[in-house]
mmCIF file of C-alpha atoms in Angstrom:
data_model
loop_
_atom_site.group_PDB
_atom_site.id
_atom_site.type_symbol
_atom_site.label_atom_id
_atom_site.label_comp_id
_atom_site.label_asym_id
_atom_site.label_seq_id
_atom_site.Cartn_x
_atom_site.Cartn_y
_atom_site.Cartn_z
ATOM 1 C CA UNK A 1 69.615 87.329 115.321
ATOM 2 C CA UNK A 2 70.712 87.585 118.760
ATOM 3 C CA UNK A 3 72.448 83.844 119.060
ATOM 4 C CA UNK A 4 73.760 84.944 115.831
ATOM 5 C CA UNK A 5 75.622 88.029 117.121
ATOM 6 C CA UNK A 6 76.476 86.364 119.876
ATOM 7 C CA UNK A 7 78.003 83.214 117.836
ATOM 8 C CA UNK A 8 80.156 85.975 116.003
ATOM 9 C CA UNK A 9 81.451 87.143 118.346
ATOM 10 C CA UNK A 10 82.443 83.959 119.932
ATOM 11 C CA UNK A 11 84.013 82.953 116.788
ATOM 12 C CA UNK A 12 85.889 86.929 116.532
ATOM 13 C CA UNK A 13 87.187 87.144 119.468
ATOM 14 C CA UNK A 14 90.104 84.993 119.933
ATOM 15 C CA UNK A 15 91.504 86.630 116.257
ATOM 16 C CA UNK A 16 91.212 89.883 117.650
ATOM 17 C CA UNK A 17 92.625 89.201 121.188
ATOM 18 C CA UNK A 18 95.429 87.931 119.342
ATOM 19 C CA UNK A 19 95.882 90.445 116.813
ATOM 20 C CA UNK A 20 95.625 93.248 119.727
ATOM 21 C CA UNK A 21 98.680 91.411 121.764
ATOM 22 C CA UNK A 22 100.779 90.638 118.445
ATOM 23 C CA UNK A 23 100.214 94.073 116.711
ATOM 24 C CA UNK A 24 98.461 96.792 117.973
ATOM 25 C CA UNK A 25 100.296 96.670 121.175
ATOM 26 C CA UNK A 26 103.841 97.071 120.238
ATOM 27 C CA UNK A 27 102.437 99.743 117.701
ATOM 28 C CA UNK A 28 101.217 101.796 120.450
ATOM 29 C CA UNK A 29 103.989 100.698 122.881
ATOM 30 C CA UNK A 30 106.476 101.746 119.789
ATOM 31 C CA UNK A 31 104.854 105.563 119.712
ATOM 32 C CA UNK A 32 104.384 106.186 123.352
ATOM 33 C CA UNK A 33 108.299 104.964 123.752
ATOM 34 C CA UNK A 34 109.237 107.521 121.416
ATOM 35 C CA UNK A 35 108.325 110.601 123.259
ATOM 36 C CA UNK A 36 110.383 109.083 126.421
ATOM 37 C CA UNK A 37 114.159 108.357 127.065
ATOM 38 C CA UNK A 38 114.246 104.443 127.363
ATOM 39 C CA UNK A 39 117.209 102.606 127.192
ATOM 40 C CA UNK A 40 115.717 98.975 126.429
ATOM 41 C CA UNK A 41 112.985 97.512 124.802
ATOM 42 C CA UNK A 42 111.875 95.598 127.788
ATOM 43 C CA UNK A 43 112.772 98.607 130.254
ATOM 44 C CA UNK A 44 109.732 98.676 132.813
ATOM 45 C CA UNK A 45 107.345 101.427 131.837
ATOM 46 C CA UNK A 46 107.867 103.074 135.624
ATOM 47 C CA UNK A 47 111.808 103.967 134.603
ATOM 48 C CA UNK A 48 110.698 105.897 131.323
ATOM 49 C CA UNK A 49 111.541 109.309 131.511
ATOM 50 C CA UNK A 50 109.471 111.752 129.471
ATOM 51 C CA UNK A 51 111.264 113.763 126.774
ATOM 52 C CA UNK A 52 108.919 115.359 124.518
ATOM 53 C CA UNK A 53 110.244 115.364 121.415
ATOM 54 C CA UNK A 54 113.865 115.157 122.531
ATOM 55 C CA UNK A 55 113.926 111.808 120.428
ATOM 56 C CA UNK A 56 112.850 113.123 117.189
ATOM 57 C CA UNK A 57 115.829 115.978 117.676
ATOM 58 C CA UNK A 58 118.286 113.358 118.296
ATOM 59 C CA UNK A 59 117.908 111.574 115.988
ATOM 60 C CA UNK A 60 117.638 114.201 113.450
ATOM 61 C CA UNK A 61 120.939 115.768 114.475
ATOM 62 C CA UNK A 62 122.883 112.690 113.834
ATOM 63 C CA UNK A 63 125.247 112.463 110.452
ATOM 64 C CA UNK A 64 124.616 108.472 110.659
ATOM 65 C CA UNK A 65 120.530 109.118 110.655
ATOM 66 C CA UNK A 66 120.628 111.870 108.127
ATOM 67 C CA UNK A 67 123.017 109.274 105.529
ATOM 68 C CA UNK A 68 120.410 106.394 106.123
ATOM 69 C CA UNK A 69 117.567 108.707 104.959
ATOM 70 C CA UNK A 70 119.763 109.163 102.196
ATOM 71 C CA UNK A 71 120.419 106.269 101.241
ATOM 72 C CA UNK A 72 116.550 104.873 101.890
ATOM 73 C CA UNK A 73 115.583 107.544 99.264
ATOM 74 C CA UNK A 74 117.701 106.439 96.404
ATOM 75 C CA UNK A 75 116.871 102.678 97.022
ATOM 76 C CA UNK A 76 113.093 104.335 97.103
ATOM 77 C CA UNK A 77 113.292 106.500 93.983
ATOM 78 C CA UNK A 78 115.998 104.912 91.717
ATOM 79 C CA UNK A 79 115.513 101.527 92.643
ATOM 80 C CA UNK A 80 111.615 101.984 92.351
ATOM 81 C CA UNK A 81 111.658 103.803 88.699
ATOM 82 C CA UNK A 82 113.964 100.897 87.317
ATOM 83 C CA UNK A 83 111.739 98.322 89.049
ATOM 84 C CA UNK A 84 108.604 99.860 87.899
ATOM 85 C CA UNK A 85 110.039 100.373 84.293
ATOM 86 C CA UNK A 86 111.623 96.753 83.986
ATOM 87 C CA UNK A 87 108.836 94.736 85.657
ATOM 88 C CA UNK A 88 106.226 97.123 83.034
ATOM 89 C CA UNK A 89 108.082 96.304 80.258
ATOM 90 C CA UNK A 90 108.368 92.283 81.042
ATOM 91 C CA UNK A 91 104.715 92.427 81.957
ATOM 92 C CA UNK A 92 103.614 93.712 78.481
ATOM 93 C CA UNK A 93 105.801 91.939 76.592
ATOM 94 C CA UNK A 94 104.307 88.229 78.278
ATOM 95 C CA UNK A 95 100.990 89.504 77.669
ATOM 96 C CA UNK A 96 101.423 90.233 73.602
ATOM 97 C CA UNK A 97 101.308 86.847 72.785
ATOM 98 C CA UNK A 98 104.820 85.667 72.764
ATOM 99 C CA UNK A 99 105.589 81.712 72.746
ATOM 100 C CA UNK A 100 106.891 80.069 76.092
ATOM 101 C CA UNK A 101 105.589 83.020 77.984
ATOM 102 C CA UNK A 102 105.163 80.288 80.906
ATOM 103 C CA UNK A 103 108.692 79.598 81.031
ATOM 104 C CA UNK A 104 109.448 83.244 81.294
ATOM 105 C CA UNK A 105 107.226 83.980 84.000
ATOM 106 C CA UNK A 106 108.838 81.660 86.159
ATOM 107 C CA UNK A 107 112.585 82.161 84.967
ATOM 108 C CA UNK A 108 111.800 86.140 85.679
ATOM 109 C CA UNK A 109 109.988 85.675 89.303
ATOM 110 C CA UNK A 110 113.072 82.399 90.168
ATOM 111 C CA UNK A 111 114.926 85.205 92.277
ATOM 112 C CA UNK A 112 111.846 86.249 94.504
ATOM 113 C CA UNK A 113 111.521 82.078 95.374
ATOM 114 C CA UNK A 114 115.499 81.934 96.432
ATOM 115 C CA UNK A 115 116.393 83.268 99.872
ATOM 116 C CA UNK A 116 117.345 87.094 100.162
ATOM 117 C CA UNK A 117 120.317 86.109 101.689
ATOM 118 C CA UNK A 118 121.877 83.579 99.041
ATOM 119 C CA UNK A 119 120.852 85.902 96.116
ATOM 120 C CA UNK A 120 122.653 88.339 97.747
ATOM 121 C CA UNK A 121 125.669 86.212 98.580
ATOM 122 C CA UNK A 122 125.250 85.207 94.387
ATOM 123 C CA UNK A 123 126.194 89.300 93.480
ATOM 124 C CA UNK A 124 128.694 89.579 96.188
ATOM 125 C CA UNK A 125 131.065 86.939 95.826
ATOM 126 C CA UNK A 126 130.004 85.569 91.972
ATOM 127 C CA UNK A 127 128.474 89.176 89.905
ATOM 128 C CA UNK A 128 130.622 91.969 91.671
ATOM 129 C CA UNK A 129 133.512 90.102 92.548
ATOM 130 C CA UNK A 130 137.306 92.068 91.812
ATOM 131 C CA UNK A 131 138.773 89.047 91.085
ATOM 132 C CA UNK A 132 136.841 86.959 88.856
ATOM 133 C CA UNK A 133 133.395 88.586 88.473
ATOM 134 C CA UNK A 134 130.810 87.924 85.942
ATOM 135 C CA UNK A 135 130.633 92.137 85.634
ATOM 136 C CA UNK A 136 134.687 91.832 85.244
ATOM 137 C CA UNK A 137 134.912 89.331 82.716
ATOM 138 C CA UNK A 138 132.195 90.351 80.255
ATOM 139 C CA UNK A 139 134.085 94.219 80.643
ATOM 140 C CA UNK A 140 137.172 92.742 80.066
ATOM 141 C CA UNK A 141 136.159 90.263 77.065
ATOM 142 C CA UNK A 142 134.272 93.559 75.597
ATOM 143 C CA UNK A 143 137.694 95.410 75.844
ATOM 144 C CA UNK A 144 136.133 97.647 78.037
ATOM 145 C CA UNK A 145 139.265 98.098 80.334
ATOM 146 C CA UNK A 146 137.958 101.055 82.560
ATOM 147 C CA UNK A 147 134.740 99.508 83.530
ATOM 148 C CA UNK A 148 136.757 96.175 84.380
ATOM 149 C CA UNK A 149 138.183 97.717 87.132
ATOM 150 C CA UNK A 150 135.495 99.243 88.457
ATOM 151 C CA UNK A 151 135.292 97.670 92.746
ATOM 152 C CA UNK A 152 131.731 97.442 93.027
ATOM 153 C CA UNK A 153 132.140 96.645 95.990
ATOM 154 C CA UNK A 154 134.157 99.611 96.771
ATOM 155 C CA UNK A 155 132.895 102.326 99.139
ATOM 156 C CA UNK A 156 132.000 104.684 96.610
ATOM 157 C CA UNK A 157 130.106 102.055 94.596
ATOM 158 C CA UNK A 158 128.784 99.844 96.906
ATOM 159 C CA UNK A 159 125.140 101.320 97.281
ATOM 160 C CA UNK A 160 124.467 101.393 93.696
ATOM 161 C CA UNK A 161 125.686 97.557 93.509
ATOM 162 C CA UNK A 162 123.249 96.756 96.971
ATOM 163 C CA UNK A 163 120.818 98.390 94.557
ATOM 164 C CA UNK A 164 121.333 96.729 91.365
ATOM 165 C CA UNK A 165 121.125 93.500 93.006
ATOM 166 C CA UNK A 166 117.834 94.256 95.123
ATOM 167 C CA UNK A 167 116.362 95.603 91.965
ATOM 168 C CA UNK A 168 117.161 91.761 90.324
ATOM 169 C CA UNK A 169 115.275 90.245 92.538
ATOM 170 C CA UNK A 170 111.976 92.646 93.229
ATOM 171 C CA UNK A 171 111.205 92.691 89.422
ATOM 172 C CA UNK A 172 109.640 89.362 89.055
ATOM 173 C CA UNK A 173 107.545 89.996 92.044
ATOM 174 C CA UNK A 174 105.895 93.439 90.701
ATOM 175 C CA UNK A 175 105.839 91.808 86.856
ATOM 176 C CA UNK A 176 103.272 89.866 88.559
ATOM 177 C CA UNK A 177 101.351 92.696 89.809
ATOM 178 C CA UNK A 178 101.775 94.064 86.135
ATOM 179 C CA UNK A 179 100.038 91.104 84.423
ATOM 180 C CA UNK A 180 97.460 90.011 86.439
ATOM 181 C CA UNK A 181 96.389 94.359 86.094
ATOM 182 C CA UNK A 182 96.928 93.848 82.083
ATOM 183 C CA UNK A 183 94.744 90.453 81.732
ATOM 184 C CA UNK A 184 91.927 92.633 83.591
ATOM 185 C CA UNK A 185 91.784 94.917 80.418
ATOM 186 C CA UNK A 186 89.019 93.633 78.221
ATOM 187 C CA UNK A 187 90.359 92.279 74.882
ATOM 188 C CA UNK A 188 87.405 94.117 73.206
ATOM 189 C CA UNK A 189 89.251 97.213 73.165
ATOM 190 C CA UNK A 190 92.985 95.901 72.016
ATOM 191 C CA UNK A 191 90.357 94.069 68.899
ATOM 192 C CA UNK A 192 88.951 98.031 68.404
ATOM 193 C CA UNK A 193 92.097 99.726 68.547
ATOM 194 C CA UNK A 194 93.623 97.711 66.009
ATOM 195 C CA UNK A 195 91.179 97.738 63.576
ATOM 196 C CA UNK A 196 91.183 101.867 64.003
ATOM 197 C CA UNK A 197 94.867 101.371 62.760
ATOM 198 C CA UNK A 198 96.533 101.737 66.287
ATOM 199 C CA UNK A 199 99.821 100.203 66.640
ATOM 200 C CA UNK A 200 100.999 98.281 69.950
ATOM 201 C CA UNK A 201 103.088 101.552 71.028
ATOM 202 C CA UNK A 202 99.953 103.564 70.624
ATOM 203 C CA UNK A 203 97.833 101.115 72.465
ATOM 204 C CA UNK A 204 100.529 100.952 75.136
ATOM 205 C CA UNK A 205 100.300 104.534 75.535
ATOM 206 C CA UNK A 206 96.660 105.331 75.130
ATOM 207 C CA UNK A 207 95.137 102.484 76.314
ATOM 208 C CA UNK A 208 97.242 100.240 78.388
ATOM 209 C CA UNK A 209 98.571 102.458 80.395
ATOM 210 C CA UNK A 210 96.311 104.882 81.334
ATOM 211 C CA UNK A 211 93.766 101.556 82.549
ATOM 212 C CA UNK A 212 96.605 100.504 84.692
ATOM 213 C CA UNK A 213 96.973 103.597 87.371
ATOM 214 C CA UNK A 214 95.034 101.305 90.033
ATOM 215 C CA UNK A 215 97.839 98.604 89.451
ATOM 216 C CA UNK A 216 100.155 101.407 89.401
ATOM 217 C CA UNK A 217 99.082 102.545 92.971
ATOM 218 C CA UNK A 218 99.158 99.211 94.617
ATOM 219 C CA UNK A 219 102.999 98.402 93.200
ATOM 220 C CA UNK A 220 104.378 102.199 94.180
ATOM 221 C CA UNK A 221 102.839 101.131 97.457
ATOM 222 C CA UNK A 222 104.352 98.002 98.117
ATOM 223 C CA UNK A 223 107.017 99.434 96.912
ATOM 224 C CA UNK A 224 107.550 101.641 99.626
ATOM 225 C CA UNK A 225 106.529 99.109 102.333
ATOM 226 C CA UNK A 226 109.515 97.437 101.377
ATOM 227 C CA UNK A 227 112.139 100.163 100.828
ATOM 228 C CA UNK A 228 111.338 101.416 104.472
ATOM 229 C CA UNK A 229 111.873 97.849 105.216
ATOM 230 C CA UNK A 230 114.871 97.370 103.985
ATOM 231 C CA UNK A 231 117.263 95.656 106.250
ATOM 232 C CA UNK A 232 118.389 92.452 105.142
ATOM 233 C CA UNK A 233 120.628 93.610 101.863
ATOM 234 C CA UNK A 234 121.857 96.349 103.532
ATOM 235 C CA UNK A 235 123.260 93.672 106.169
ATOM 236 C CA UNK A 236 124.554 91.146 104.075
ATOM 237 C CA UNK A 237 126.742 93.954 101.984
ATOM 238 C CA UNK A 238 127.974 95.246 105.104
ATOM 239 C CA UNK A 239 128.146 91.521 107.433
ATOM 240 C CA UNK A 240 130.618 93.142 109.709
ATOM 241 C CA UNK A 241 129.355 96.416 110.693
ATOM 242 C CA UNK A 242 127.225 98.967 109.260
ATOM 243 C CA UNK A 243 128.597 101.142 107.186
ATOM 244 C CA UNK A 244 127.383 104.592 106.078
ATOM 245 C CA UNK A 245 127.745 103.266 102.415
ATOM 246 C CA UNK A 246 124.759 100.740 102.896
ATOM 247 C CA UNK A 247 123.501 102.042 106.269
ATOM 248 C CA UNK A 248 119.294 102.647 106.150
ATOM 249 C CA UNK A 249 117.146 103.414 108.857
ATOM 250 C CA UNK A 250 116.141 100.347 109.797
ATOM 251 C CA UNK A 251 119.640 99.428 110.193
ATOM 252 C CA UNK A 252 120.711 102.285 112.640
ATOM 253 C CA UNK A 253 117.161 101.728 114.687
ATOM 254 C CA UNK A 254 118.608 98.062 115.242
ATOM 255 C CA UNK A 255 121.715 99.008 116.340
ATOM 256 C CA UNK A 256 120.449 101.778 118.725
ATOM 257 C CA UNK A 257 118.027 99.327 119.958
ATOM 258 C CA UNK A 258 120.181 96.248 120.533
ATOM 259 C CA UNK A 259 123.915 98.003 120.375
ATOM 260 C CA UNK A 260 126.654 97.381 117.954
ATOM 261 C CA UNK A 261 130.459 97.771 117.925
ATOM 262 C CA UNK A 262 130.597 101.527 117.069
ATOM 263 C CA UNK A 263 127.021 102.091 119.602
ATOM 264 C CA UNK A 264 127.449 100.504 122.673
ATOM 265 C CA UNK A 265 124.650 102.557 124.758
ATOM 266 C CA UNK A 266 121.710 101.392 123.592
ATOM 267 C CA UNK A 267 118.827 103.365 123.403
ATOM 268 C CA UNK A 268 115.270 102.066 122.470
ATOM 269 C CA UNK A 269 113.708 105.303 123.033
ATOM 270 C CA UNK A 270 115.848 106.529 119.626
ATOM 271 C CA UNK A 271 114.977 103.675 117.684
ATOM 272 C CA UNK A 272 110.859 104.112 118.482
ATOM 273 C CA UNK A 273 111.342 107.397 117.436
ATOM 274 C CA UNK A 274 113.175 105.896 113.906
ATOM 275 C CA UNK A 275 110.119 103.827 113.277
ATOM 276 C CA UNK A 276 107.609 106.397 114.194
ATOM 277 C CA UNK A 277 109.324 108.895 111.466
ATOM 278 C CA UNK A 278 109.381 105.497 109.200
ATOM 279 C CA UNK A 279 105.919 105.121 109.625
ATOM 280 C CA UNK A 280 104.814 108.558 108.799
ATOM 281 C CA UNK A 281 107.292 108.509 105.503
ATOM 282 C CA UNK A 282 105.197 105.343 103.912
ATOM 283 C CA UNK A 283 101.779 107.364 104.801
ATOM 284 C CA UNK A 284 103.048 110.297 103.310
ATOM 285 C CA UNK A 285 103.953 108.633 100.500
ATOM 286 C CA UNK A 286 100.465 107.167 99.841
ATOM 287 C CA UNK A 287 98.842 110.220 100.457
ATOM 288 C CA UNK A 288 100.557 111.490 97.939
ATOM 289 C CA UNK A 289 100.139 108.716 95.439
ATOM 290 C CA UNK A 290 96.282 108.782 95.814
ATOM 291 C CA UNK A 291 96.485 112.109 95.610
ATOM 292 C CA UNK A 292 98.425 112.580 92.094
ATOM 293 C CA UNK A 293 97.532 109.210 90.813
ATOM 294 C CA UNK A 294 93.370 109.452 90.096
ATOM 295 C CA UNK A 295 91.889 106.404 88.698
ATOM 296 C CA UNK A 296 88.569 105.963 86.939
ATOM 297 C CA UNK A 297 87.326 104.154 90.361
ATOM 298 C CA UNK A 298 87.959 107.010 92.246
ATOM 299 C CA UNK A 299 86.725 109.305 90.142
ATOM 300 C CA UNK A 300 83.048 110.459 91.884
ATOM 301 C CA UNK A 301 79.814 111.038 88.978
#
C-alpha cells in the first residue's frame, strides 16, 4: 500500500505543480492585487501599495464600469432566456422523431465550429449592413419601409445587434446540452403517457420538462461563465475603441490593465478588482440557481 501511495503521488505531482503555477497562482495573485494600488501586472510585489478597498470604490464610481455591468446583464438575462428558449425548442423538436434530424444537428451547431471572429465579421458587414444587408433587403422586399432603415449598427442599436448575433451562434452549443438531457429520459414513460391520452404539449410540460432541471442548471451555468466572459464580440463590434454601446467588464478590465486610447494610465490594481467582482457575480449566480432550481437528485429522503 505504501509503494502504492508513494507511486501516486509520483505520478500526481507534476499535474498539480503545474496546475498550482498556471492557475491557482494568478487566482490568488489576481485577489491579493485587488486590495492594493498597482499599476502593472508584472509590477514587483515590494512597490504595491495597500488600499483596502479603495479599488472596489473606484471602480464602482466610474460611469464606464457601471454601463459595462449594464450591458453584461442584458447579454446575461435577454440573451440567456432567448438562448435557453431557442436551443429548448430545437432540442425537442430533434428528439420527436423528425426525418434528417442528423443534418439538423449539425446545420444548427455549424456556427459554434466557425471562428467567433468571422461569424461576427458575417453579421457586421453581410446581416446588419446599411447598405446592402440581408436584414435590409428582406424589410425592404416585405414593404416594411421603417424597419429597412433601421442602422443596426447604430449607437442606439448596436448592443441588441452584438446580441442577436452572439445568441446565433451559442444556440447550437446548449441544443446539445438539451438533447443529450432529453435522450436520458426513459422512453417508458413518453410509451405511458401516451397511452393515458397525453398529448406532446402535455408531456412537454409535465414530463419533459420538469426531468430536465439538472440539464437546466448546468446550461444557466455555462451560461453565465460565458456572459462574464464576454470579450471577443464586444471587440469585434467596436474594433477601434470601446465604446459604451458594447463596452462589458471584461473589456474595461483590459483596457485598465494594458491602456487604451481614451485610458492611458494603466492600472492593474482596478482591473483585479473587475475580476474579483466578476468572480463573485458567476458564484452568486449559482448559488442562486441551486438554490431555486431543486432537482430530484438533490432532493434528500
Amino acid at each position: 500500500m505504501k509503494k502504492d501511495k508513494k507511486m501516486m503521488v509520483l505520478f500526481l505531482a507534476p499535474a498539480l505543480l503545474i496546475f498550482s503555477i498556471v492557475f491557482i497562482y494568478p487566482v490568488i495573485r489576481t485577489v491579493l492585487m485587488s486590495f492594493f494600488e498597482v499599476s502593472r501586472p508584472s509590477t514587483s510585489v515590494s512597490e504595491w501599495v495597500f488600499t483596502g478597498l479603495g479599488n472596489f470604490k473606484n471602480i464602482f464610481t466610474k460611469n464606464v464600469f457601471k454601463r459595462s455591468m449594464k450591458n453584461l446583464f442584458l447579454i446575461w438575462a435577454v440573451g440567456g432566456c432567448a438562448t435557453m428558449l431557442i436551443s429548448l425548442l430545437f432540442a425537442v423538436i430533434l428528439t420527436s422523431g423528425i426525418r434528417f434530424k442528423s443534418f439538423f444537428r449539425a446545420a444548427i451547431y455549424m456556427p459554434n465550429v466557425v471562428s467567433a471572429v468571422a461569424l461576427a465579421a458575417m453579421w457586421m458587414y453581410y446581416v446588419f449592413s446599411e447598405r446592402y444587408g440581408l436584414l435590409k433587403n428582406i424589410f425592404s422586399s416585405l414593404g416594411l419601409t421603417e424597419l429597412s432603415k433601421i442602422k443596426w449598427l447604430g449607437t442606439d442599436m448596436k448592443l441588441w445587434a452584438m446580441i442577436i448575433a452572439f445568441v446565433f451562434g451559442a444556440v447550437g452549443y446548449y441544443m446539445l446540452i438539451w438533447i443529450s438531457g432529453i435522450e436520458k429520459i426513459p422512453q417508458d414513460l413518453f410509451e405511458a403517457a401516451t397511452i393515458d391520452g397525453a398529448g406532446k404539449f402535455k408531456q412537454f410540460r409535465y414530463l419533459t420538462f420538469p426531468l430536465l432541471k439538472g440539464t437546466l442548471k448546468m446550461n444557466l451555468t455555462f451560461w453565465s461563465v460565458n456572459a462574464v466572459s464576454f470579450f471577443v464580440w464586444s471587440k469585434m463590434f467596436s474594433p477601434v475603441d470601446s465604446e459604451n454601446s458594447t463596452v462589458v467588464p471584461m473589456i474595461y478590465m483590459y483596457d485598465l490593465v494594458f491602456g487604451s486610447k481614451t485610458i492611458t494610465t494603466t492600472d492593474a490594481g482596478a482591473g483585479a478588482a473587475i475580476a474579483c467582482v466578476l468572480a463573485l457575480c458567476v458564484l452568486l449566480i449559482f448559488f442562486l440557481i441551486n438554490r431555486l432550481i431543486r432537482d430530484d437528485s438533490d432532493l434528500e429522503y
